[in-house]
XYZ file of C-alpha atoms in Angstrom:
685
model
C 115.634 119.128 31.068
C 118.505 117.085 29.627
C 121.201 118.714 27.564
C 119.113 118.859 24.436
C 117.265 121.536 22.506
C 113.829 121.136 21.018
C 113.884 123.347 18.039
C 113.434 123.276 14.255
C 111.874 125.022 11.324
C 109.147 123.243 9.318
C 110.053 124.147 5.747
C 108.376 123.290 2.489
C 110.419 123.410 -0.682
C 107.600 122.470 -3.002
C 104.845 120.481 -1.344
C 103.136 123.292 0.522
C 102.339 121.139 3.557
C 103.872 121.852 6.955
C 103.886 118.173 7.828
C 106.711 117.570 5.347
C 110.010 118.566 6.932
C 112.918 119.830 4.833
C 114.835 121.831 7.393
C 117.919 123.447 5.840
C 121.127 121.538 6.455
C 122.908 124.652 7.726
C 120.145 125.281 10.287
C 120.233 121.681 11.538
C 124.017 121.659 11.895
C 124.004 125.021 13.659
C 121.459 123.894 16.240
C 123.142 120.528 16.774
C 126.351 122.415 17.519
C 124.492 124.758 19.844
C 122.913 121.805 21.671
C 126.345 120.451 22.521
C 127.674 123.731 23.888
C 124.906 124.935 26.203
C 122.393 123.963 28.842
C 119.828 126.460 27.563
C 116.465 125.021 26.532
C 114.927 126.479 23.400
C 111.424 126.116 22.088
C 110.704 125.543 18.434
C 107.589 127.716 18.279
C 109.755 130.847 18.585
C 110.978 130.194 15.054
C 107.959 128.759 13.261
C 104.912 130.515 14.650
C 104.543 132.695 11.541
C 105.048 129.964 8.931
C 101.645 128.379 9.430
C 100.060 131.840 9.074
C 102.023 132.615 5.915
C 101.054 129.246 4.435
C 97.353 130.075 4.847
C 97.785 133.758 3.946
C 100.918 134.099 1.776
C 102.964 137.219 2.302
C 102.515 139.866 -0.387
C 106.064 140.806 -1.378
C 104.836 144.142 -2.735
C 103.642 145.299 0.702
C 105.894 143.313 3.054
C 108.113 145.263 5.422
C 111.333 144.155 7.112
C 109.583 142.535 10.080
C 107.328 140.519 7.746
C 110.361 139.182 5.901
C 112.120 138.278 9.149
C 109.068 136.203 10.044
C 109.914 133.855 7.175
C 113.123 132.931 9.130
C 114.964 131.962 5.919
C 116.392 135.409 5.131
C 119.368 137.182 6.681
C 119.674 140.929 7.230
C 121.675 141.494 4.058
C 119.079 139.727 1.899
C 116.255 141.706 3.525
C 118.106 144.997 3.051
C 118.807 144.209 -0.628
C 115.159 143.305 -1.119
C 113.944 146.649 0.239
C 116.482 148.589 -1.864
C 115.590 146.652 -5.031
C 111.846 147.213 -4.597
C 112.389 150.918 -3.947
C 114.555 151.308 -7.070
C 112.620 149.162 -9.548
C 109.071 149.224 -8.216
C 106.662 146.424 -7.427
C 107.160 142.821 -8.542
C 105.074 141.255 -11.307
C 106.293 137.658 -10.992
C 107.912 135.723 -8.127
C 110.802 134.717 -10.389
C 111.901 138.359 -10.439
C 113.277 137.720 -6.957
C 116.304 136.083 -8.595
C 117.463 139.547 -9.681
C 117.925 140.687 -6.076
C 121.606 140.581 -5.023
C 122.229 137.752 -2.552
C 119.011 135.883 -3.391
C 120.043 132.514 -4.777
C 117.671 129.926 -6.214
C 117.729 127.753 -3.083
C 116.561 130.678 -0.928
C 113.783 131.576 -3.359
C 112.512 127.975 -3.508
C 112.273 127.875 0.292
C 110.032 130.939 0.493
C 107.865 130.182 -2.585
C 105.014 128.499 -0.634
C 104.774 131.452 1.748
C 104.728 134.475 -0.617
C 102.647 135.846 -3.445
C 102.668 138.766 -5.866
C 99.718 140.995 -5.020
C 98.666 144.574 -5.559
C 100.535 147.328 -3.751
C 97.453 148.517 -1.902
C 96.754 147.173 1.565
C 93.036 147.976 1.563
C 90.848 148.712 4.537
C 89.878 146.198 7.167
C 86.532 146.394 8.912
C 86.586 146.110 12.697
C 84.118 143.219 12.606
C 86.454 141.274 10.286
C 89.211 141.384 12.890
C 87.115 139.374 15.332
C 85.065 137.182 12.999
C 87.094 136.236 9.910
C 90.338 135.020 11.418
C 91.753 131.497 11.418
C 91.206 129.343 14.472
C 93.332 126.327 15.321
C 93.180 123.769 18.101
C 96.267 121.615 18.593
C 96.210 118.633 20.941
C 99.261 116.449 21.590
C 99.668 113.487 23.907
C 102.667 111.230 24.437
C 103.924 108.703 26.946
C 106.721 106.258 27.571
C 105.790 102.644 26.851
C 108.235 101.362 29.478
C 107.526 100.667 33.116
C 109.266 103.504 34.958
C 110.165 103.072 38.669
C 109.452 106.737 39.490
C 105.747 106.090 38.860
C 105.538 102.887 40.953
C 104.424 103.117 44.627
C 107.122 102.485 47.243
C 106.737 100.664 50.563
C 104.628 103.508 51.928
C 102.260 103.323 48.981
C 103.386 106.605 47.373
C 105.145 107.074 44.070
C 107.972 109.563 43.527
C 105.982 111.057 40.625
C 102.351 111.427 41.661
C 101.046 112.443 38.248
C 100.339 110.270 35.220
C 102.914 109.174 32.668
C 101.234 111.252 29.956
C 102.673 114.414 28.473
C 99.689 116.548 27.393
C 99.753 119.749 25.352
C 96.700 121.775 24.293
C 96.674 125.057 22.374
C 93.986 127.318 20.944
C 94.914 130.188 18.617
C 92.927 132.828 16.771
C 94.726 134.857 14.105
C 93.464 137.397 11.599
C 96.048 137.856 8.840
C 98.860 138.181 11.382
C 97.308 141.427 12.686
C 95.125 140.335 15.594
C 96.012 137.231 17.556
C 95.142 135.621 20.831
C 96.375 132.305 22.123
C 96.059 130.078 25.164
C 98.108 126.953 25.771
C 98.356 124.427 28.559
C 101.189 121.977 29.106
C 101.589 119.017 31.470
C 104.845 117.073 31.626
C 104.955 113.372 32.411
C 104.720 112.895 36.179
C 102.950 116.205 36.869
C 99.528 116.280 38.452
C 96.519 117.044 36.257
C 93.203 118.244 37.723
C 94.466 117.080 41.097
C 96.717 118.168 43.945
C 98.503 121.434 43.272
C 97.059 121.493 39.724
C 93.428 120.931 40.646
C 92.317 123.392 37.939
C 94.084 121.622 35.085
C 97.504 122.088 33.490
C 100.730 122.677 35.371
C 101.630 125.507 32.964
C 99.265 127.960 31.302
C 100.156 130.786 28.929
C 97.947 133.430 27.290
C 98.385 136.542 25.189
C 96.495 138.985 22.980
C 98.439 140.928 20.339
C 97.532 143.657 17.857
C 99.803 144.671 14.957
C 99.934 147.618 12.570
C 97.146 149.736 14.027
C 98.208 153.266 13.140
C 101.213 154.332 15.160
C 101.023 151.080 17.132
C 103.280 148.580 15.440
C 102.659 145.952 18.131
C 100.708 145.770 21.366
C 100.866 142.626 23.520
C 98.956 141.913 26.706
C 99.855 138.665 28.451
C 103.001 136.650 27.788
C 105.732 137.972 25.512
C 109.486 137.930 24.961
C 111.996 140.781 24.795
C 115.120 140.725 22.627
C 117.451 143.710 22.472
C 120.288 144.583 20.102
C 122.981 141.858 20.061
C 121.915 140.264 23.340
C 124.398 141.863 25.738
C 121.656 143.030 28.127
C 118.577 140.968 27.155
C 117.700 138.124 24.810
C 114.836 135.681 25.260
C 114.091 132.913 22.823
C 116.186 131.728 19.912
C 119.836 132.755 20.114
C 122.106 130.604 17.997
C 125.853 130.975 18.172
C 128.919 130.114 16.138
C 128.505 128.189 12.907
C 129.825 127.984 9.375
C 126.930 130.222 8.288
C 128.738 133.549 8.554
C 125.556 135.616 8.179
C 124.323 134.305 11.550
C 126.965 136.242 13.487
C 124.693 139.290 13.627
C 121.407 139.100 15.483
C 118.274 140.887 14.461
C 114.817 140.539 15.953
C 111.763 142.514 16.911
C 112.166 143.909 20.447
C 108.800 142.633 21.699
C 107.127 139.472 20.398
C 104.125 137.451 21.571
C 105.186 134.317 23.418
C 103.918 131.135 21.773
C 106.025 128.365 23.348
C 105.480 125.959 26.224
C 108.816 126.691 27.918
C 108.260 127.976 31.447
C 111.256 130.273 31.948
C 112.276 132.727 29.257
C 109.317 135.068 28.879
C 107.709 138.084 30.530
C 104.095 138.500 31.646
C 102.397 141.873 31.512
C 102.136 144.452 28.733
C 104.487 145.497 25.927
C 104.091 147.991 23.114
C 106.112 149.099 20.084
C 105.327 152.443 18.469
C 106.586 153.385 15.015
C 106.715 156.621 13.065
C 108.809 156.903 9.917
C 112.353 155.766 10.798
C 111.803 155.749 14.567
C 110.590 152.966 16.828
C 110.037 153.026 20.577
C 109.328 149.904 22.623
C 108.321 149.770 26.281
C 107.322 146.872 28.516
C 106.250 146.107 32.062
C 106.225 142.621 33.556
C 105.445 140.939 36.837
C 105.544 137.179 37.088
C 106.577 134.306 39.333
C 109.616 132.156 38.581
C 110.903 128.906 40.066
C 114.217 128.828 41.898
C 116.276 126.754 44.299
C 116.294 128.665 47.614
C 118.649 128.023 50.542
C 117.749 129.194 54.083
C 120.694 129.285 56.487
C 118.871 130.184 59.724
C 115.413 130.727 61.192
C 115.367 134.475 60.557
C 117.090 134.221 57.185
C 114.665 134.944 54.292
C 116.894 132.780 52.118
C 118.774 133.298 48.896
C 118.589 131.888 45.381
C 121.400 129.580 44.286
C 119.922 128.912 40.839
C 116.897 129.774 38.719
C 115.334 126.513 37.567
C 114.940 126.278 33.771
C 113.327 122.857 33.345
C 109.703 123.539 34.227
C 109.252 120.128 35.877
C 106.964 119.919 38.944
C 106.612 116.178 39.512
C 107.908 115.595 43.037
C 107.123 117.283 46.330
C 110.420 119.174 46.194
C 109.830 120.381 42.637
C 106.289 121.483 43.464
C 107.517 123.400 46.526
C 109.945 125.314 44.276
C 107.283 126.241 41.714
C 106.787 130.016 41.356
C 108.465 130.717 44.723
C 110.123 133.983 43.599
C 108.472 137.152 42.310
C 110.159 138.972 39.452
C 109.454 142.523 38.311
C 110.961 143.718 35.017
C 110.636 146.881 32.991
C 112.555 148.646 30.254
C 112.503 149.916 26.728
C 114.354 150.586 23.500
C 114.450 153.517 21.110
C 115.569 152.593 17.600
C 116.437 154.749 14.602
C 116.586 152.705 11.403
C 117.222 154.346 8.034
C 118.328 152.921 4.718
C 121.929 152.173 5.746
C 122.126 153.073 9.430
C 120.686 151.701 12.646
C 121.158 153.185 16.102
C 119.414 152.166 19.317
C 119.460 152.885 23.041
C 118.304 150.007 25.231
C 117.638 149.714 28.952
C 116.231 147.070 31.261
C 115.882 146.528 35.001
C 114.859 143.515 37.086
C 113.925 143.121 40.736
C 113.706 139.726 42.474
C 111.839 139.224 45.737
C 114.737 137.049 46.975
C 118.402 137.797 46.137
C 120.706 135.540 44.139
C 123.799 134.323 45.959
C 125.936 131.579 44.487
C 127.916 129.031 46.474
C 131.071 130.609 47.978
C 133.540 129.093 45.535
C 136.439 130.881 43.809
C 134.906 130.751 40.329
C 131.708 132.367 41.697
C 133.398 135.526 43.016
C 132.158 137.509 40.000
C 128.991 135.469 39.377
C 125.554 137.064 39.168
C 124.305 138.076 42.611
C 121.844 140.418 44.288
C 118.165 141.177 43.818
C 118.365 144.229 41.525
C 119.847 144.274 38.035
C 120.042 147.217 35.640
C 121.661 147.299 32.206
C 121.972 149.958 29.511
C 123.394 149.526 26.022
C 123.904 151.317 22.729
C 123.708 149.426 19.436
C 124.913 150.593 16.059
C 125.125 149.260 12.506
C 126.145 150.858 9.239
C 126.283 149.633 5.650
C 128.848 151.192 3.321
C 128.597 149.599 -0.122
C 129.701 145.983 0.392
C 130.721 146.482 4.043
C 128.331 146.053 6.962
C 129.488 147.068 10.456
C 127.595 146.354 13.677
C 128.128 146.281 17.420
C 126.816 146.882 20.919
C 128.322 148.437 24.043
C 126.689 147.680 27.414
C 127.178 148.439 31.100
C 125.570 147.113 34.276
C 124.629 149.062 37.398
C 128.200 148.785 38.751
C 129.498 150.230 35.440
C 131.169 146.992 34.386
C 131.269 146.952 30.599
C 130.645 144.483 27.828
C 131.509 145.098 24.184
C 130.839 143.244 20.941
C 131.431 144.373 17.355
C 131.631 142.753 13.960
C 131.825 143.222 10.213
C 130.437 141.375 7.215
C 132.152 142.049 3.897
C 131.199 140.899 0.413
C 134.536 140.801 -1.395
C 133.033 139.354 -4.567
C 129.744 137.945 -5.786
C 130.864 134.511 -4.599
C 133.074 135.370 -1.616
C 132.007 136.746 1.778
C 133.864 137.143 5.041
C 132.857 138.136 8.559
C 134.588 139.109 11.806
C 133.334 139.343 15.394
C 135.335 140.576 18.346
C 134.136 140.695 21.946
C 135.529 142.043 25.217
C 133.378 141.033 28.188
C 134.349 142.076 31.696
C 134.661 139.252 34.208
C 132.355 141.121 36.618
C 129.697 142.134 34.071
C 126.218 140.969 35.112
C 123.001 140.707 33.058
C 120.221 138.416 34.200
C 118.753 137.326 30.839
C 121.534 138.136 28.389
C 122.648 135.785 25.633
C 125.140 137.051 23.065
C 127.588 135.740 20.495
C 130.119 134.204 22.883
C 131.613 130.940 24.068
C 130.037 131.273 27.524
C 126.295 131.032 28.103
C 126.306 134.517 29.619
C 128.306 137.408 28.110
C 130.955 137.810 30.813
C 134.534 136.789 31.572
C 135.542 136.435 27.937
C 137.620 137.938 25.161
C 137.455 136.443 21.721
C 137.808 136.896 17.986
C 135.864 135.035 15.294
C 136.560 134.905 11.537
C 134.298 133.205 9.014
C 134.328 132.848 5.232
C 131.827 131.707 2.627
C 133.051 130.827 -0.852
C 131.037 129.618 -3.858
C 133.755 128.586 -6.324
C 131.413 126.863 -8.797
C 127.739 126.342 -9.456
C 126.267 124.196 -6.705
C 129.425 124.237 -4.561
C 129.682 126.132 -1.260
C 132.635 126.226 1.112
C 132.112 127.718 4.569
C 134.642 127.831 7.397
C 135.338 129.678 10.639
C 137.903 129.967 13.383
C 137.334 131.344 16.861
C 139.916 132.096 19.545
C 138.772 132.922 23.100
C 140.346 133.759 26.450
C 138.756 133.648 29.916
C 140.399 136.201 32.291
C 138.896 134.588 35.401
C 138.044 131.115 36.671
C 135.112 129.103 35.325
C 133.157 126.075 36.466
C 135.590 123.136 36.239
C 138.390 125.531 35.218
C 140.551 126.633 38.163
C 142.628 129.342 36.482
C 142.485 131.883 33.643
C 142.460 129.923 30.410
C 142.041 130.010 26.652
C 140.651 127.862 23.858
C 140.034 127.710 20.139
C 137.600 126.244 17.646
C 137.684 125.535 13.920
C 135.075 124.194 11.481
C 134.719 123.739 7.729
C 131.617 122.774 5.769
C 131.487 121.826 2.082
C 128.118 121.524 0.354
C 127.569 120.274 -3.186
C 124.268 120.413 -5.055
C 124.856 118.704 -8.424
C 121.158 119.111 -9.270
C 117.838 119.973 -7.643
C 117.408 116.384 -6.422
C 120.700 115.895 -4.583
C 122.475 117.616 -1.700
C 125.835 116.349 -0.420
C 127.783 117.785 2.491
C 130.923 117.202 4.508
C 131.644 118.957 7.799
C 134.705 118.798 10.040
C 134.881 120.524 13.378
C 137.639 120.681 15.992
C 137.684 122.470 19.318
C 140.194 122.718 22.129
C 138.660 123.974 25.375
C 140.029 124.255 28.911
C 139.073 121.984 31.800
C 140.610 120.842 35.087
C 142.853 117.821 34.764
C 141.624 116.313 38.044
C 138.090 117.094 39.256
C 138.605 115.382 42.627
C 141.024 117.990 44.007
C 140.322 121.687 44.694
C 143.585 122.677 43.009
C 144.226 121.139 39.607
C 146.195 121.927 36.499
C 144.094 123.205 33.608
C 144.545 121.355 30.345
C 143.083 121.630 26.866
C 140.586 118.918 25.989
C 139.988 118.347 22.295
C 136.742 117.385 20.604
C 136.664 116.614 16.898
C 133.832 115.559 14.652
C 133.412 114.531 11.019
C 129.995 114.389 9.380
C 129.082 113.138 5.899
C 125.519 113.545 4.687
C 123.531 113.011 1.512
C 119.937 113.954 0.740
C 118.404 112.442 -2.398
C 115.031 113.256 -3.904
C 114.275 109.921 -5.575
C 110.997 111.123 -7.091
C 108.075 113.367 -6.198
C 107.129 111.054 -3.338
C 110.356 109.569 -1.948
C 113.260 111.341 -0.231
C 116.272 109.485 1.175
C 118.649 111.006 3.703
C 121.808 109.273 4.979
C 124.289 110.497 7.554
C 127.586 109.100 8.787
C 129.239 110.862 11.716
C 132.203 110.215 13.981
C 133.566 111.987 17.053
C 136.846 111.975 18.936
C 137.527 113.240 22.456
C 141.111 113.557 23.702
C 142.638 114.752 26.956
C 146.291 114.481 27.995
C 147.067 111.454 30.103
C 143.900 109.512 29.245
C 142.830 107.181 26.430
C 140.890 108.783 23.612
C 137.129 108.301 23.479
C 135.430 107.820 20.129
C 131.877 107.943 18.878
C 130.115 106.761 15.752
C 126.612 107.299 14.378
C 124.848 106.285 11.202
C 121.241 106.776 10.237
C 119.093 106.451 7.166
C 115.861 108.401 6.756
C 113.179 107.450 4.277
C 110.340 109.906 3.683
C 107.330 109.125 1.534
C 104.560 111.544 0.617
C 101.694 110.153 -1.378
C 101.053 112.186 -4.519
C 97.362 111.356 -4.898
C 96.539 110.801 -1.234
C 96.697 113.151 1.803
C 99.222 111.239 3.873
C 102.971 110.948 4.406
C 105.335 108.785 6.426
C 108.897 109.176 7.697
C 111.051 106.264 8.869
C 114.507 106.292 10.496
C 116.889 103.456 11.326
C 119.957 104.436 13.348
C 123.019 102.879 14.949
C 125.209 104.700 17.463
C 128.197 103.895 19.634
C 130.266 106.172 21.886
C 132.830 105.293 24.531
C 131.661 108.051 26.910
C 129.383 111.049 27.219
C 132.328 113.244 26.177
C 132.207 111.580 22.741
C 128.423 111.980 22.360
C 126.848 112.907 19.032
C 123.744 115.037 18.525
C 121.295 114.139 15.757
C 118.261 116.053 14.577
C 114.997 114.100 14.649
C 111.729 114.611 12.806
C 109.007 114.283 15.412
C 105.854 116.019 14.237
C 104.835 119.566 13.408
C 105.523 121.984 16.289
C 107.631 119.397 18.133
C 111.196 118.459 17.180
C 114.265 117.161 18.974
C 118.060 116.989 19.087
C 118.934 114.079 21.422
C 122.505 113.286 22.455
C 123.602 109.710 21.738
C 126.281 107.788 23.605
C 126.897 104.190 24.792
C 125.979 101.575 22.150
C 122.564 101.050 20.698
C 120.024 101.143 17.924
C 117.214 103.624 17.450
C 114.305 103.777 15.115
C 111.135 105.759 14.718
C 108.101 106.006 12.489
C 106.162 109.223 11.911
C 102.810 109.162 10.138
C 100.779 112.164 9.020
C 97.342 112.361 7.418
C 95.314 115.358 6.326
C 91.734 114.238 6.879
C 90.297 117.291 5.141
C 87.282 119.129 6.498
C 85.342 117.443 9.282
C 81.790 117.177 7.934
C 78.787 116.579 10.169
C 75.199 116.705 8.869
C 76.450 117.908 5.455
C 78.114 120.925 7.090
C 81.826 121.488 7.002
C 82.965 122.302 10.535
C 86.661 122.651 9.788
C 88.949 123.612 6.943
C 91.535 121.025 7.889
C 92.056 118.128 10.267
C 95.661 117.036 10.592
C 96.548 113.812 12.395
C 100.065 112.764 13.429
C 101.219 109.531 15.023
C 104.738 108.643 16.144
C 106.354 105.625 17.736
C 110.064 105.477 18.604
C 112.298 102.966 20.314
C 115.920 102.810 21.483
C 117.580 99.453 22.039
C 120.745 98.981 24.124
C 122.154 95.441 23.672
C 123.840 93.578 26.489
C 127.245 95.116 27.267
C 129.920 92.399 27.303
C 131.354 91.818 30.764
C 129.262 94.541 32.400
C 126.374 92.482 33.659
C 123.979 94.993 32.089
C 121.009 93.368 30.404
C 119.361 94.318 27.154
C 117.289 97.467 27.457
C 114.445 98.923 25.422
C 113.140 102.472 25.750
C 110.043 103.227 23.732
C 107.635 106.110 23.470
C 104.514 106.943 21.471
C 102.829 110.232 20.584
C 99.822 111.398 18.661
C 98.716 114.873 17.674
C 95.552 116.380 16.204
C 95.280 119.824 14.619
C 91.870 121.318 13.829
C 91.754 124.436 11.650
C 88.597 126.508 11.323
């Protein structure tokens, strides 16, 4: 896939309908930053899979545990910890507005979670076995989209064959059964544009199929998953699949926290395991174990007739449109197993984590200097120890990891609340240049936690009501060579974000970010001086709630890219969003008009886009052009046939988008339109 991430959280501040998007500004800015710094592809469902469940069955705050609260995605570890302490000290809640008394719970946070929580009795009650299988919610989601342009890859050549032998349609189908977030099973199928469908290699249907069954909170079994699932451990030094955001002005995001094993709900074809996983819990102890065997897609090079070949790269895109891509599909077998033992008390957490992988074909990178310490081999084993401790207003955390060759990786941090309106955080990391972990993703400048030393400092200050100032600095050093960096090097990054909420109807923000990162001066020669290339960006944004129906969002953003000896490249982007939700009718519409201009890809700007529920985007914009889109949503209510209601809800989405590139003066390039259309139907039973 292109350098973009498809990810967002569908949040309701007051409407109670998932079709209305009010994703927090800090979340959007964090992901847009992440999109520009990595090639990793992330799937939105990893973040939002619980929100639809909580909307139908609000979470009882009097019985919710820590994992339930993490499922809301709006709360950080400190807020969750304060919640549990407050409930233990003062007893069960009587009214949702009592949440304001919890330290660290501001009004904005409480408004975000209001649609998803309720105040219920403290008793959980008994559930009959038949209810598990008969009284759950069922949903069917169907999505189809296609480009409206004539694309040459789909046109037959002189031999009568097209490069892409499948249709232009992107088709997604998902069925899910869920009983109060305790019993769940799901199947999904996904076909990308250009992939075959009920023909050729995919004669049985979709190019990608995923299935799982999960059971939660059944005695000592906290979670049991059979099928597809993800594994996240500690701070990500040995294993992290799914969402893993990095540096941002939100200082609470520096520490990661997630359930070790989770059912896999996304359509991404790379970062998941297939087999069985279980988490057992008794009092303060948890033990998780998993076993996986699945096929992955990789680029394999064979040097001679008797050579079994070696992997040069694991393919993350999931595209199987051409003969070459289809030949690479699932051509490597991967076996993975491991586990984690966690002790978690009121103020202390300690865990031991281990994982091992075996590939049927070894990894061997191209013999280039920067690849001397790159991941290689067919067997990978990692062990780590995680710790965290809260002492009054100080929270310490960290992880120490080693690989099978005893190369180490270390990360530690602290979050300190110096006053009710002033917080600060620190993160230091020392990552050996030879450290190897196949699916690691930690708080670091590099995609993989290796070949790096760094120190991050972040602050959050609330000097007045409605005003928030957040800033961070990060300094990093790379002891060994990197791709496009021919010597040991260093870099730095700085960002500041100011948010002002004068009232409940207005949100204003200003963000400035500057980074200086190393890169070769001349890419055409094998030996080149390494220089610091600077990227800077300024973003101004305003969100205005005009009335109960109309929301207006405007953004102005500029970028600057500088490298010694070359002219600076600049970028500019402006968009205006208008959202309308009918008060007395079950429909809503979202319209965007956007202009962008950037001298080069180095000066590109990422912008979050509303697409439709369960599908969002963060495209990169460069060159010069205009973009617009229209999203329409309607809740058709229950589908009634012969005076019988067959469904509880029928949601219908439609989207059309177009990008226009005008004629470039003196380039000979003509005017260009790129347009696409999508529709989506959600049936809830």
